[in-house]
mmCIF file of C-alpha atoms and ligand atoms in Angstrom:
data_model
loop_
_atom_site.group_PDB
_atom_site.id
_atom_site.type_symbol
_atom_site.label_atom_id
_atom_site.label_comp_id
_atom_site.label_asym_id
_atom_site.label_seq_id
_atom_site.Cartn_x
_atom_site.Cartn_y
_atom_site.Cartn_z
ATOM 1 C CA UNK A 1 -73.181 81.462 -77.865
ATOM 2 C CA UNK A 2 -69.689 82.938 -78.055
ATOM 3 C CA UNK A 3 -66.362 81.633 -79.329
ATOM 4 C CA UNK A 4 -63.770 80.783 -76.698
ATOM 5 C CA UNK A 5 -60.395 79.106 -76.427
ATOM 6 C CA UNK A 6 -59.470 77.068 -73.384
ATOM 7 C CA UNK A 7 -55.817 76.521 -72.485
ATOM 8 C CA UNK A 8 -55.283 73.267 -70.624
ATOM 9 C CA UNK A 9 -52.645 72.296 -68.068
ATOM 10 C CA UNK A 10 -50.294 69.345 -68.232
ATOM 11 C CA UNK A 11 -52.826 66.619 -69.070
ATOM 12 C CA UNK A 12 -55.056 67.857 -71.921
ATOM 13 C CA UNK A 13 -56.983 64.565 -72.390
ATOM 14 C CA UNK A 14 -57.953 64.402 -68.746
ATOM 15 C CA UNK A 15 -58.748 68.117 -68.707
ATOM 16 C CA UNK A 16 -60.962 67.853 -71.791
ATOM 17 C CA UNK A 17 -62.833 64.953 -70.145
ATOM 18 C CA UNK A 18 -63.230 67.044 -67.013
ATOM 19 C CA UNK A 19 -64.427 70.021 -69.039
ATOM 20 C CA UNK A 20 -67.182 68.021 -70.757
ATOM 21 C CA UNK A 21 -68.455 66.572 -67.464
ATOM 22 C CA UNK A 22 -68.267 70.069 -65.964
ATOM 23 C CA UNK A 23 -70.260 71.627 -68.815
ATOM 24 C CA UNK A 24 -72.928 68.918 -68.390
ATOM 25 C CA UNK A 25 -73.225 69.496 -64.673
ATOM 26 C CA UNK A 26 -73.597 73.265 -65.060
ATOM 27 C CA UNK A 27 -75.929 72.960 -68.066
ATOM 28 C CA UNK A 28 -73.497 74.958 -70.176
ATOM 29 C CA UNK A 29 -74.077 74.400 -73.891
ATOM 30 C CA UNK A 30 -70.820 73.637 -75.705
ATOM 31 C CA UNK A 31 -69.919 72.892 -79.351
ATOM 32 C CA UNK A 32 -66.299 71.955 -80.053
ATOM 33 C CA UNK A 33 -64.854 73.799 -83.057
ATOM 34 C CA UNK A 34 -61.210 72.683 -83.048
ATOM 35 C CA UNK A 35 -59.181 70.584 -80.626
ATOM 36 C CA UNK A 36 -55.385 70.552 -80.589
ATOM 37 C CA UNK A 37 -52.930 69.299 -78.038
ATOM 38 C CA UNK A 38 -53.066 71.736 -75.154
ATOM 39 C CA UNK A 39 -55.993 73.907 -76.238
ATOM 40 C CA UNK A 40 -59.480 73.849 -77.765
ATOM 41 C CA UNK A 41 -61.703 76.302 -79.544
ATOM 42 C CA UNK A 42 -65.366 75.950 -78.588
ATOM 43 C CA UNK A 43 -68.663 77.722 -78.947
ATOM 44 C CA UNK A 44 -70.265 78.085 -75.559
ATOM 45 C CA UNK A 45 -72.851 80.046 -73.620
ATOM 46 C CA UNK A 46 -71.412 82.876 -71.525
ATOM 47 C CA UNK A 47 -72.172 81.098 -68.199
ATOM 48 C CA UNK A 48 -68.822 79.428 -68.738
ATOM 49 C CA UNK A 49 -67.035 82.659 -67.789
ATOM 50 C CA UNK A 50 -68.692 82.621 -64.356
ATOM 51 C CA UNK A 51 -68.012 78.949 -63.559
ATOM 52 C CA UNK A 52 -64.574 78.569 -65.166
ATOM 53 C CA UNK A 53 -62.560 79.035 -61.968
ATOM 54 C CA UNK A 54 -63.958 75.738 -60.662
ATOM 55 C CA UNK A 55 -62.128 73.661 -63.267
ATOM 56 C CA UNK A 56 -59.053 71.779 -62.059
ATOM 57 C CA UNK A 57 -57.315 70.969 -65.339
ATOM 58 C CA UNK A 58 -57.737 74.205 -67.293
ATOM 59 C CA UNK A 59 -55.601 77.322 -67.025
ATOM 60 C CA UNK A 60 -57.179 80.109 -69.054
ATOM 61 C CA UNK A 61 -60.432 80.984 -70.767
ATOM 62 C CA UNK A 62 -59.966 83.278 -73.753
ATOM 63 C CA UNK A 63 -62.849 85.070 -75.423
ATOM 64 C CA UNK A 64 -62.164 85.082 -79.161
ATOM 65 C CA UNK A 65 -62.279 88.527 -80.738
ATOM 66 C CA UNK A 66 -61.356 87.654 -84.325
ATOM 67 C CA UNK A 67 -59.947 85.162 -86.772
ATOM 68 C CA UNK A 68 -56.712 86.434 -88.371
ATOM 69 C CA UNK A 69 -57.984 89.837 -87.285
ATOM 70 C CA UNK A 70 -59.603 91.694 -84.414
ATOM 71 C CA UNK A 71 -56.642 93.672 -83.109
ATOM 72 C CA UNK A 72 -58.577 96.846 -83.842
ATOM 73 C CA UNK A 73 -61.342 95.577 -81.514
ATOM 74 C CA UNK A 74 -59.045 94.839 -78.564
ATOM 75 C CA UNK A 75 -60.079 96.948 -75.563
ATOM 76 C CA UNK A 76 -57.584 99.642 -74.534
ATOM 77 C CA UNK A 77 -55.046 98.568 -71.927
ATOM 78 C CA UNK A 78 -52.585 100.636 -69.986
ATOM 79 C CA UNK A 79 -50.679 97.494 -69.038
ATOM 80 C CA UNK A 80 -51.028 94.201 -70.879
ATOM 81 C CA UNK A 81 -49.171 91.124 -72.051
ATOM 82 C CA UNK A 82 -49.238 88.865 -75.082
ATOM 83 C CA UNK A 83 -49.495 85.074 -75.206
ATOM 84 C CA UNK A 84 -48.665 82.931 -78.214
ATOM 85 C CA UNK A 85 -49.892 79.344 -78.546
ATOM 86 C CA UNK A 86 -49.529 76.732 -81.258
ATOM 87 C CA UNK A 87 -46.925 78.572 -83.370
ATOM 88 C CA UNK A 88 -44.289 76.121 -84.562
ATOM 89 C CA UNK A 89 -41.510 78.686 -84.638
ATOM 90 C CA UNK A 90 -43.022 81.056 -82.104
ATOM 91 C CA UNK A 91 -40.272 83.122 -80.550
ATOM 92 C CA UNK A 92 -39.682 86.378 -78.730
ATOM 93 C CA UNK A 93 -39.321 88.241 -82.016
ATOM 94 C CA UNK A 94 -42.857 87.322 -83.029
ATOM 95 C CA UNK A 95 -44.048 88.021 -79.469
ATOM 96 C CA UNK A 96 -42.512 91.526 -79.545
ATOM 97 C CA UNK A 97 -43.937 92.262 -82.996
ATOM 98 C CA UNK A 98 -47.494 91.336 -81.959
ATOM 99 C CA UNK A 99 -47.188 93.241 -78.657
ATOM 100 C CA UNK A 100 -45.857 96.327 -80.424
ATOM 101 C CA UNK A 101 -48.723 96.261 -82.894
ATOM 102 C CA UNK A 102 -51.269 96.252 -80.070
ATOM 103 C CA UNK A 103 -49.354 98.899 -78.133
ATOM 104 C CA UNK A 104 -49.283 101.201 -81.159
ATOM 105 C CA UNK A 105 -53.093 100.979 -81.358
ATOM 106 C CA UNK A 106 -53.585 101.585 -77.624
ATOM 107 C CA UNK A 107 -51.203 104.560 -77.705
ATOM 108 C CA UNK A 108 -53.735 106.372 -79.834
ATOM 109 C CA UNK A 109 -55.997 106.331 -76.765
ATOM 110 C CA UNK A 110 -53.555 106.714 -73.863
ATOM 111 C CA UNK A 111 -50.288 105.494 -72.351
ATOM 112 C CA UNK A 112 -49.689 101.782 -72.862
ATOM 113 C CA UNK A 113 -47.023 99.201 -72.028
ATOM 114 C CA UNK A 114 -46.720 95.445 -72.330
ATOM 115 C CA UNK A 115 -44.741 93.188 -70.014
ATOM 116 C CA UNK A 116 -42.717 90.069 -70.671
ATOM 117 C CA UNK A 117 -43.882 86.798 -69.129
ATOM 118 C CA UNK A 118 -41.433 83.948 -68.418
ATOM 119 C CA UNK A 119 -42.377 82.218 -71.718
ATOM 120 C CA UNK A 120 -44.095 83.472 -74.842
ATOM 121 C CA UNK A 121 -47.380 82.826 -73.059
ATOM 122 C CA UNK A 122 -48.437 84.154 -69.659
ATOM 123 C CA UNK A 123 -49.346 81.710 -66.903
ATOM 124 C CA UNK A 124 -52.288 82.479 -64.562
ATOM 125 C CA UNK A 125 -49.889 83.062 -61.625
ATOM 126 C CA UNK A 126 -48.057 85.781 -63.577
ATOM 127 C CA UNK A 127 -51.314 87.424 -64.592
ATOM 128 C CA UNK A 128 -52.746 87.412 -61.069
ATOM 129 C CA UNK A 129 -49.538 88.894 -59.628
ATOM 130 C CA UNK A 130 -49.563 91.688 -62.214
ATOM 131 C CA UNK A 131 -53.183 92.619 -61.499
ATOM 132 C CA UNK A 132 -55.454 90.600 -63.837
ATOM 133 C CA UNK A 133 -58.206 91.367 -64.892
ATOM 134 C CA UNK A 134 -57.285 95.083 -64.801
ATOM 135 C CA UNK A 135 -54.054 94.064 -66.502
ATOM 136 C CA UNK A 136 -55.049 92.287 -69.704
ATOM 137 C CA UNK A 137 -53.697 89.268 -71.575
ATOM 138 C CA UNK A 138 -54.157 89.060 -75.352
ATOM 139 C CA UNK A 139 -53.635 85.682 -77.021
ATOM 140 C CA UNK A 140 -52.714 84.611 -80.518
ATOM 141 C CA UNK A 141 -53.544 80.941 -81.021
ATOM 142 C CA UNK A 142 -52.066 79.537 -84.209
ATOM 143 C CA UNK A 143 -53.694 76.447 -85.753
ATOM 144 C CA UNK A 144 -51.515 75.919 -88.851
ATOM 145 C CA UNK A 145 -53.716 77.958 -91.170
ATOM 146 C CA UNK A 146 -54.022 81.209 -89.309
ATOM 147 C CA UNK A 147 -54.638 82.497 -85.812
ATOM 148 C CA UNK A 148 -57.449 83.072 -83.364
ATOM 149 C CA UNK A 149 -57.110 86.350 -81.534
ATOM 150 C CA UNK A 150 -58.681 86.858 -78.144
ATOM 151 C CA UNK A 151 -58.566 88.174 -74.606
ATOM 152 C CA UNK A 152 -58.292 86.158 -71.411
ATOM 153 C CA UNK A 153 -61.520 86.546 -69.437
ATOM 154 C CA UNK A 154 -60.993 83.981 -66.651
ATOM 155 C CA UNK A 155 -58.167 81.974 -65.097
ATOM 156 C CA UNK A 156 -57.960 79.223 -62.506
ATOM 157 C CA UNK A 157 -56.145 80.341 -59.371
ATOM 158 C CA UNK A 158 -52.896 78.453 -58.618
ATOM 159 C CA UNK A 159 -52.424 80.364 -55.352
ATOM 160 C CA UNK A 160 -55.737 79.161 -53.991
ATOM 161 C CA UNK A 161 -54.900 75.571 -54.994
ATOM 162 C CA UNK A 162 -51.498 75.856 -53.365
ATOM 163 C CA UNK A 163 -53.010 77.120 -50.128
ATOM 164 C CA UNK A 164 -55.447 74.178 -50.166
ATOM 165 C CA UNK A 165 -52.380 71.949 -50.233
ATOM 166 C CA UNK A 166 -49.499 73.367 -48.236
ATOM 167 C CA UNK A 167 -51.530 75.758 -46.072
ATOM 168 C CA UNK A 168 -53.237 72.922 -44.202
ATOM 169 C CA UNK A 169 -52.312 72.221 -40.600
ATOM 170 C CA UNK A 170 -51.971 68.445 -41.126
ATOM 171 C CA UNK A 171 -49.760 67.299 -44.009
ATOM 172 C CA UNK A 172 -48.713 63.987 -45.458
ATOM 173 C CA UNK A 173 -47.019 65.067 -48.687
ATOM 174 C CA UNK A 174 -46.151 61.735 -50.309
ATOM 175 C CA UNK A 175 -49.555 60.134 -49.991
ATOM 176 C CA UNK A 176 -51.934 63.026 -50.468
ATOM 177 C CA UNK A 177 -53.181 63.973 -53.918
ATOM 178 C CA UNK A 178 -52.810 67.431 -55.471
ATOM 179 C CA UNK A 179 -55.892 69.638 -54.896
ATOM 180 C CA UNK A 180 -56.038 70.290 -58.645
ATOM 181 C CA UNK A 181 -56.502 66.563 -59.265
ATOM 182 C CA UNK A 182 -59.075 66.298 -56.468
ATOM 183 C CA UNK A 183 -61.038 69.045 -58.229
ATOM 184 C CA UNK A 184 -60.790 67.252 -61.585
ATOM 185 C CA UNK A 185 -61.981 63.973 -60.053
ATOM 186 C CA UNK A 186 -64.984 65.591 -58.364
ATOM 187 C CA UNK A 187 -65.921 67.332 -61.624
ATOM 188 C CA UNK A 188 -65.666 64.012 -63.492
ATOM 189 C CA UNK A 189 -68.703 62.728 -61.544
ATOM 190 C CA UNK A 190 -70.780 65.196 -63.595
ATOM 191 C CA UNK A 191 -72.838 65.832 -60.427
ATOM 192 C CA UNK A 192 -73.738 69.224 -59.076
ATOM 193 C CA UNK A 193 -75.445 68.263 -55.839
ATOM 194 C CA UNK A 194 -75.672 65.261 -53.586
ATOM 195 C CA UNK A 195 -73.910 63.119 -51.063
ATOM 196 C CA UNK A 196 -70.314 62.225 -51.929
ATOM 197 C CA UNK A 197 -67.959 59.816 -50.185
ATOM 198 C CA UNK A 198 -64.179 59.336 -50.205
ATOM 199 C CA UNK A 199 -63.615 55.990 -48.425
ATOM 200 C CA UNK A 200 -59.780 56.363 -48.461
ATOM 201 C CA UNK A 201 -59.836 59.983 -47.393
ATOM 202 C CA UNK A 202 -56.328 60.282 -45.891
ATOM 203 C CA UNK A 203 -55.760 63.905 -44.875
ATOM 204 C CA UNK A 204 -58.995 64.879 -46.628
ATOM 205 C CA UNK A 205 -57.962 66.472 -49.937
ATOM 206 C CA UNK A 206 -60.968 65.127 -51.845
ATOM 207 C CA UNK A 207 -63.390 65.731 -48.958
ATOM 208 C CA UNK A 208 -62.314 69.369 -48.814
ATOM 209 C CA UNK A 209 -63.170 69.673 -52.499
ATOM 210 C CA UNK A 210 -66.635 68.177 -51.817
ATOM 211 C CA UNK A 211 -67.119 70.930 -49.245
ATOM 212 C CA UNK A 212 -65.829 73.748 -51.441
ATOM 213 C CA UNK A 213 -68.280 72.692 -54.164
ATOM 214 C CA UNK A 214 -71.199 72.517 -51.713
ATOM 215 C CA UNK A 215 -71.730 68.740 -51.683
ATOM 216 C CA UNK A 216 -72.717 66.798 -48.588
ATOM 217 C CA UNK A 217 -69.214 65.643 -47.706
ATOM 218 C CA UNK A 218 -68.336 62.231 -46.260
ATOM 219 C CA UNK A 219 -64.935 60.683 -45.718
ATOM 220 C CA UNK A 220 -63.539 57.613 -44.038
ATOM 221 C CA UNK A 221 -60.163 55.928 -43.659
ATOM 222 C CA UNK A 222 -58.970 52.880 -41.807
ATOM 223 C CA UNK A 223 -56.261 54.885 -40.009
ATOM 224 C CA UNK A 224 -57.597 56.764 -36.971
ATOM 225 C CA UNK A 225 -54.613 59.101 -36.846
ATOM 226 C CA UNK A 226 -55.121 60.474 -40.366
ATOM 227 C CA UNK A 227 -58.849 60.839 -39.739
ATOM 228 C CA UNK A 228 -57.990 63.098 -36.784
ATOM 229 C CA UNK A 229 -55.617 65.000 -39.102
ATOM 230 C CA UNK A 230 -58.317 65.285 -41.779
ATOM 231 C CA UNK A 231 -60.698 66.730 -39.188
ATOM 232 C CA UNK A 232 -58.150 69.431 -38.326
ATOM 233 C CA UNK A 233 -57.780 70.211 -42.021
ATOM 234 C CA UNK A 234 -61.513 70.464 -42.638
ATOM 235 C CA UNK A 235 -61.993 72.776 -39.639
ATOM 236 C CA UNK A 236 -59.159 74.910 -41.052
ATOM 237 C CA UNK A 237 -60.897 74.914 -44.461
ATOM 238 C CA UNK A 238 -64.157 76.133 -42.939
ATOM 239 C CA UNK A 239 -62.342 79.018 -41.253
ATOM 240 C CA UNK A 240 -59.914 80.006 -43.996
ATOM 241 C CA UNK A 241 -62.238 79.637 -46.970
ATOM 242 C CA UNK A 242 -65.406 80.620 -45.183
ATOM 243 C CA UNK A 243 -67.030 77.326 -46.150
ATOM 244 C CA UNK A 244 -70.313 76.549 -44.506
ATOM 245 C CA UNK A 245 -70.824 72.960 -45.711
ATOM 246 C CA UNK A 246 -70.684 70.280 -43.058
ATOM 247 C CA UNK A 247 -68.757 67.052 -43.216
ATOM 248 C CA UNK A 248 -68.854 63.613 -41.650
ATOM 249 C CA UNK A 249 -65.623 61.676 -41.065
ATOM 250 C CA UNK A 250 -65.219 58.237 -39.576
ATOM 251 C CA UNK A 251 -62.683 55.477 -39.086
ATOM 252 C CA UNK A 252 -63.798 52.640 -41.337
ATOM 253 C CA UNK A 253 -62.408 49.928 -43.571
ATOM 254 C CA UNK A 254 -63.352 50.609 -47.204
ATOM 255 C CA UNK A 255 -64.317 46.952 -47.582
ATOM 256 C CA UNK A 256 -67.152 47.463 -45.165
ATOM 257 C CA UNK A 257 -68.954 50.657 -46.195
ATOM 258 C CA UNK A 258 -72.395 51.710 -45.026
ATOM 259 C CA UNK A 259 -74.983 54.261 -46.130
ATOM 260 C CA UNK A 260 -76.089 55.616 -49.527
ATOM 261 C CA UNK A 261 -74.070 58.054 -51.645
ATOM 262 C CA UNK A 262 -74.624 59.612 -55.060
ATOM 263 C CA UNK A 263 -70.961 59.157 -55.859
ATOM 264 C CA UNK A 264 -67.720 57.757 -54.530
ATOM 265 C CA UNK A 265 -64.579 59.687 -55.485
ATOM 266 C CA UNK A 266 -61.329 58.259 -54.242
ATOM 267 C CA UNK A 267 -57.671 57.462 -54.556
ATOM 268 C CA UNK A 268 -57.203 54.214 -52.619
ATOM 269 C CA UNK A 269 -54.139 52.542 -51.223
ATOM 270 C CA UNK A 270 -51.962 52.141 -54.347
ATOM 271 C CA UNK A 271 -49.434 49.615 -53.064
ATOM 272 C CA UNK A 272 -45.990 50.011 -51.554
ATOM 273 C CA UNK A 273 -43.822 52.831 -52.949
ATOM 274 C CA UNK A 274 -41.771 51.530 -55.870
ATOM 275 C CA UNK A 275 -38.001 51.780 -55.617
ATOM 276 C CA UNK A 276 -37.403 51.124 -59.299
ATOM 277 C CA UNK A 277 -39.231 50.557 -62.572
ATOM 278 C CA UNK A 278 -40.734 47.075 -62.964
ATOM 279 C CA UNK A 279 -40.520 44.392 -65.606
ATOM 280 C CA UNK A 280 -43.829 43.479 -67.215
ATOM 281 C CA UNK A 281 -44.154 40.263 -65.193
ATOM 282 C CA UNK A 282 -43.441 42.127 -61.928
ATOM 283 C CA UNK A 283 -46.030 44.753 -62.840
ATOM 284 C CA UNK A 284 -48.614 42.060 -63.620
ATOM 285 C CA UNK A 285 -47.932 40.362 -60.303
ATOM 286 C CA UNK A 286 -48.117 43.608 -58.280
ATOM 287 C CA UNK A 287 -51.273 44.642 -60.048
ATOM 288 C CA UNK A 288 -52.960 41.251 -59.589
ATOM 289 C CA UNK A 289 -52.222 41.274 -55.874
ATOM 290 C CA UNK A 290 -53.722 44.742 -55.430
ATOM 291 C CA UNK A 291 -56.711 43.752 -57.534
ATOM 292 C CA UNK A 292 -57.992 41.232 -55.033
ATOM 293 C CA UNK A 293 -58.140 44.098 -52.505
ATOM 294 C CA UNK A 294 -59.838 46.455 -55.002
ATOM 295 C CA UNK A 295 -62.434 43.792 -55.808
ATOM 296 C CA UNK A 296 -63.462 43.617 -52.181
ATOM 297 C CA UNK A 297 -63.575 47.416 -52.048
ATOM 298 C CA UNK A 298 -65.804 47.535 -55.123
ATOM 299 C CA UNK A 299 -68.101 44.875 -53.735
ATOM 300 C CA UNK A 300 -68.592 47.238 -50.825
ATOM 301 C CA UNK A 301 -68.909 50.349 -53.048
ATOM 302 C CA UNK A 302 -71.622 48.589 -55.064
ATOM 303 C CA UNK A 303 -73.728 48.499 -51.883
ATOM 304 C CA UNK A 304 -73.489 52.239 -51.253
ATOM 305 C CA UNK A 305 -72.946 54.163 -54.538
ATOM 306 C CA UNK A 306 -76.039 54.952 -56.580
ATOM 307 C CA UNK A 307 -74.791 56.921 -59.595
ATOM 308 C CA UNK A 308 -71.122 57.415 -60.212
ATOM 309 C CA UNK A 309 -67.637 56.335 -59.094
ATOM 310 C CA UNK A 310 -64.346 58.072 -59.908
ATOM 311 C CA UNK A 311 -61.519 55.800 -58.813
ATOM 312 C CA UNK A 312 -57.750 55.844 -59.272
ATOM 313 C CA UNK A 313 -56.194 52.472 -60.043
ATOM 314 C CA UNK A 314 -52.420 52.178 -60.291
ATOM 315 C CA UNK A 315 -50.685 51.676 -63.647
ATOM 316 C CA UNK A 316 -46.958 50.993 -63.782
ATOM 317 C CA UNK A 317 -44.081 52.576 -65.650
ATOM 318 C CA UNK A 318 -42.032 49.699 -67.074
ATOM 319 C CA UNK A 319 -38.309 49.225 -67.370
ATOM 320 C CA UNK A 320 -38.689 48.952 -71.165
ATOM 321 C CA UNK A 321 -40.238 52.435 -71.311
ATOM 322 C CA UNK A 322 -43.852 51.219 -71.665
ATOM 323 C CA UNK A 323 -46.774 51.370 -69.281
ATOM 324 C CA UNK A 324 -48.724 48.469 -67.810
ATOM 325 C CA UNK A 325 -52.468 49.082 -67.313
ATOM 326 C CA UNK A 326 -54.722 46.297 -66.274
ATOM 327 C CA UNK A 327 -58.197 45.623 -67.604
ATOM 328 C CA UNK A 328 -60.730 44.687 -64.957
ATOM 329 C CA UNK A 329 -63.681 42.776 -66.378
ATOM 330 C CA UNK A 330 -64.920 42.177 -62.852
ATOM 331 C CA UNK A 331 -66.047 45.808 -62.665
ATOM 332 C CA UNK A 332 -68.876 45.040 -65.086
ATOM 333 C CA UNK A 333 -69.769 41.860 -63.195
ATOM 334 C CA UNK A 334 -70.274 44.039 -60.127
ATOM 335 C CA UNK A 335 -72.596 46.388 -62.057
ATOM 336 C CA UNK A 336 -70.227 49.218 -63.054
ATOM 337 C CA UNK A 337 -69.785 50.433 -66.626
ATOM 338 C CA UNK A 338 -66.607 52.243 -67.630
ATOM 339 C CA UNK A 339 -67.426 55.644 -69.070
ATOM 340 C CA UNK A 340 -63.834 56.853 -69.466
ATOM 341 C CA UNK A 341 -60.252 56.110 -68.461
ATOM 342 C CA UNK A 342 -57.403 58.594 -68.224
ATOM 343 C CA UNK A 343 -53.741 58.135 -67.427
ATOM 344 C CA UNK A 344 -52.126 60.768 -65.251
ATOM 345 C CA UNK A 345 -48.344 60.892 -64.880
ATOM 346 C CA UNK A 346 -46.677 62.635 -62.018
ATOM 347 C CA UNK A 347 -43.118 63.472 -63.041
ATOM 348 C CA UNK A 348 -41.105 61.997 -60.217
ATOM 349 C CA UNK A 349 -43.388 59.003 -59.552
ATOM 350 C CA UNK A 350 -42.953 55.527 -60.975
ATOM 351 C CA UNK A 351 -46.602 54.972 -60.344
ATOM 352 C CA UNK A 352 -49.077 56.271 -62.875
ATOM 353 C CA UNK A 353 -52.695 56.970 -62.062
ATOM 354 C CA UNK A 354 -55.246 55.112 -64.190
ATOM 355 C CA UNK A 355 -58.328 57.166 -63.390
ATOM 356 C CA UNK A 356 -61.615 55.374 -64.083
ATOM 357 C CA UNK A 357 -64.940 57.147 -64.449
ATOM 358 C CA UNK A 358 -67.636 54.563 -63.784
ATOM 359 C CA UNK A 359 -71.387 54.634 -63.932
ATOM 360 C CA UNK A 360 -73.437 52.509 -61.607
ATOM 361 C CA UNK A 361 -75.744 50.134 -63.495
HETATM 362 C C1 SAM B 401 -53.351 57.201 -51.269
HETATM 363 S S1 SAM B 401 -53.907 57.472 -49.655
HETATM 364 C C2 SAM B 401 -55.245 58.579 -49.902
HETATM 365 C C3 SAM B 401 -54.778 59.978 -49.924
HETATM 366 C C4 SAM B 401 -55.852 61.004 -49.856
HETATM 367 N N1 SAM B 401 -56.530 61.158 -51.136
HETATM 368 C C5 SAM B 401 -55.230 62.324 -49.414
HETATM 369 O O1 SAM B 401 -55.198 63.286 -50.173
HETATM 370 O O2 SAM B 401 -54.698 62.357 -48.295
HETATM 371 C C6 SAM B 401 -54.671 56.000 -49.240
HETATM 372 C C7 SAM B 401 -55.314 55.949 -47.859
HETATM 373 O O3 SAM B 401 -55.985 54.688 -47.763
HETATM 374 C C8 SAM B 401 -56.015 54.304 -46.399
HETATM 375 N N2 SAM B 401 -56.332 52.860 -46.371
HETATM 376 C C9 SAM B 401 -55.531 51.801 -46.620
HETATM 377 N N3 SAM B 401 -56.244 50.653 -46.533
HETATM 378 C C10 SAM B 401 -57.525 51.002 -46.250
HETATM 379 C C11 SAM B 401 -58.735 50.280 -46.071
HETATM 380 N N4 SAM B 401 -58.774 48.956 -46.144
HETATM 381 N N5 SAM B 401 -59.861 50.969 -45.816
HETATM 382 C C12 SAM B 401 -59.855 52.318 -45.737
HETATM 383 N N6 SAM B 401 -58.735 53.055 -45.882
HETATM 384 C C13 SAM B 401 -57.590 52.410 -46.141
HETATM 385 C C14 SAM B 401 -54.664 54.721 -45.875
HETATM 386 O O4 SAM B 401 -54.727 54.923 -44.468
HETATM 387 C C15 SAM B 401 -54.407 56.025 -46.663
HETATM 388 O O5 SAM B 401 -54.745 57.152 -45.893
#
């Protein structure tokens, strides 16, 4: 077991939930040491370094070298950068001081320079463009009492995720979900193998993630035109990403599913686009109306899903600044138990995702 820090993206609660399901599915032993907003320190087996790139909600994996120390053990770097996390008054002066200290040590071995990222921490995109892992990133993670010092050993690749989104031949930007979120939702099943279905597949963002992760991939949608578009996208995926997995797509109403699947992962129809924020009574009404549709969908899912369901329900941003999320007792009546719920905000949207992780039985 080694000490690591993980830096999360914009939704740390969701990303921590994803990470735990991910560790379970890969049989990676993990002990949390310290969890703060935006990052965690864990003890974990080294397999994590190999699998890390398959996380959707994490940005960087940092191998801890020392606590309030360790700079003398940092491996020599000709070109490197410095990242600071958790420091209340962290600024460029501190950043320059820490970088200079490392540079002075490296200079005893050979030429050395450090480069300035856009903020006092380097994002994966900046590291990849500069030549990571040859170019190194050293982090100082402050927790109020001292700092953890370490080196980034893995990052998730924003360029790959972007290509999975805007590189596709068939696009429908407003309705399709970000590939990063599709990855998180698939990981939340905690499954490593099996037959997975997205019954509201749209242009196929979640189905493409099934394929990338080597699942038996199934998708359906009531709209024949988008199913044709999804097929184009999945053929593109097989070519561009050299993916060998097969897929099955069909035109089908989600209230009338057939077959047997280990898990259903989906973002359904979420209602008409909202032109403004709602009052609480409007949100209750909108949510109740959609619920009668979701109930029928779940009646159908209960006939086909055998282990797990990851499903996005809508929650609503209210005019008074709050959020309306509905509780659905009927899920239990249909044989589903709620394992976790996460809210996911998308800046410009009035709609908020209320992601449910459900177990069957
Ligand atoms: C939010 S979109 C899904 C987006 C998808 N995750 C993607 O990335 O493209 C919802 C989809 O549900 C489909 N849909 C609406 N009602 C349906 C129904 N009763 N059965 C199956 N699909 C339905 C729509 O055609 C639409 O493609």
